[in-house]
Every structure is written in structure tokens, then in C-alpha cells.
Amino acid sequence: MTPILLAIALLLFITLSYASVCAASPFGNCRKCNGFGFAMTTDRRGRPKRGKTCRRCKGHGKRIRVGRWLYNRAARTYRAGTR
């Protein structure tokens, strides 16, 4: 197999696997709060405590994946164009 065909096959495999992850689990953990929904801070003794609610995910701890966001946008555009 030539290197170009190998690279194409690898990119196709990565794309299809990411699409299947987006279809099976459209939401992932928030990257800012690591899925907690709030920031972790420490008190004066150094013990962890709950901080403020995460502004990015609004306290849910989940975010929509980029691939699912693109799919939703394309589906919405398609539905709007076929009405």
C-alpha cells in the first residue's frame, strides 16, 4: 500500500470513528470545569471546596461535541430549505 493510500485510509477511519462517537454520545464533559459544573477552589487550609458555577456550561457540566454541533446545523439548514 502506498503512503498516500494509507494516509487516506487512516483519515477516513478517524473521521468515521469520530462520527460514530458523536452519534452515540453527542455530549461530552465541559473542558473548563471537567464535568463538575463548578470550579474547584481551596479554603485557607488547602482543602478543596466548591467554587462558582461554570459560565461556559451554566452548571450542567456537559457540552455539545463539535461534530454533533455541525450535524445539527446542517440538519437545521436542510429542514429550513425544504419547507
Tab-separated table of C-alpha atoms in Angstrom:
chain	number	residue	atom	x	y	z
A	1	MET	CA	0.000	0.000	0.000
A	2	THR	CA	1.383	3.385	-0.926
A	3	PRO	CA	1.799	6.023	1.777
A	4	ILE	CA	-0.867	8.248	0.221
A	5	LEU	CA	-3.481	5.479	0.254
A	6	LEU	CA	-2.504	4.619	3.798
A	7	ALA	CA	-2.950	8.260	4.865
A	8	ILE	CA	-6.340	8.459	3.147
A	9	ALA	CA	-7.487	5.235	4.788
A	10	LEU	CA	-6.301	6.460	8.193
A	11	LEU	CA	-8.098	9.803	7.828
A	12	LEU	CA	-11.263	8.042	6.707
A	13	PHE	CA	-11.093	5.705	9.705
A	14	ILE	CA	-10.589	8.609	12.132
A	15	THR	CA	-13.470	10.567	10.587
A	16	LEU	CA	-15.883	7.647	10.724
A	17	SER	CA	-14.930	6.774	14.289
A	18	TYR	CA	-15.456	10.385	15.435
A	19	ALA	CA	-18.813	10.476	13.648
A	20	SER	CA	-19.870	7.312	15.459
A	21	VAL	CA	-18.805	8.800	18.816
A	22	CYS	CA	-20.831	11.941	18.077
A	23	ALA	CA	-23.864	9.836	17.153
A	24	ALA	CA	-23.620	7.569	20.208
A	25	SER	CA	-22.725	10.267	22.746
A	26	PRO	CA	-23.465	13.799	21.498
A	27	PHE	CA	-22.461	15.442	24.781
A	28	GLY	CA	-19.029	15.436	26.393
A	29	ASN	CA	-17.680	16.869	29.618
A	30	CYS	CA	-17.134	20.615	29.814
A	31	ARG	CA	-13.474	21.401	29.246
A	32	LYS	CA	-13.420	24.303	31.677
A	33	CYS	CA	-14.890	22.586	34.754
A	34	ASN	CA	-14.102	18.937	33.812
A	35	GLY	CA	-17.768	17.961	34.067
A	36	PHE	CA	-18.281	19.144	37.650
A	37	GLY	CA	-20.427	22.171	36.728
A	38	PHE	CA	-18.414	24.404	39.028
A	39	ALA	CA	-14.846	25.476	39.563
A	40	MET	CA	-12.871	23.809	42.328
A	41	THR	CA	-11.198	26.160	44.778
A	42	THR	CA	-9.462	25.610	48.092
A	43	ASP	CA	-10.130	27.077	51.505
A	44	ARG	CA	-7.447	28.541	53.755
A	45	ARG	CA	-6.421	25.115	54.992
A	46	GLY	CA	-5.927	23.823	51.455
A	47	ARG	CA	-8.987	21.577	51.374
A	48	PRO	CA	-10.931	21.575	48.110
A	49	LYS	CA	-14.345	23.210	48.127
A	50	ARG	CA	-16.998	24.109	45.617
A	51	GLY	CA	-16.392	27.326	43.724
A	52	LYS	CA	-18.567	29.376	41.413
A	53	THR	CA	-20.875	27.848	38.824
A	54	CYS	CA	-19.190	27.355	35.460
A	55	ARG	CA	-20.142	30.077	32.995
A	56	ARG	CA	-19.351	28.021	29.904
A	57	CYS	CA	-21.742	25.138	30.630
A	58	LYS	CA	-24.026	27.088	33.026
A	59	GLY	CA	-23.525	24.480	35.745
A	60	HIS	CA	-24.593	21.444	33.700
A	61	GLY	CA	-21.090	20.033	33.287
A	62	LYS	CA	-21.775	18.946	29.705
A	63	ARG	CA	-21.072	20.463	26.306
A	64	ILE	CA	-22.148	19.517	22.811
A	65	ARG	CA	-19.411	17.980	20.688
A	66	VAL	CA	-18.170	19.879	17.632
A	67	GLY	CA	-19.205	17.135	15.202
A	68	ARG	CA	-22.711	16.969	16.644
A	69	TRP	CA	-22.980	20.773	16.537
A	70	LEU	CA	-22.045	20.736	12.838
A	71	TYR	CA	-24.557	17.944	12.153
A	72	ASN	CA	-27.326	19.840	13.951
A	73	ARG	CA	-26.522	22.999	11.996
A	74	ALA	CA	-26.558	21.135	8.652
A	75	ALA	CA	-29.824	19.355	9.504
A	76	ARG	CA	-31.450	22.640	10.529
A	77	THR	CA	-30.351	24.296	7.269
A	78	TYR	CA	-31.627	21.340	5.248
A	79	ARG	CA	-35.022	21.373	7.000
A	80	ALA	CA	-35.340	25.137	6.508
A	81	GLY	CA	-34.558	24.803	2.793
A	82	THR	CA	-37.032	22.011	2.079
A	83	ARG	CA	-40.110	23.598	3.644
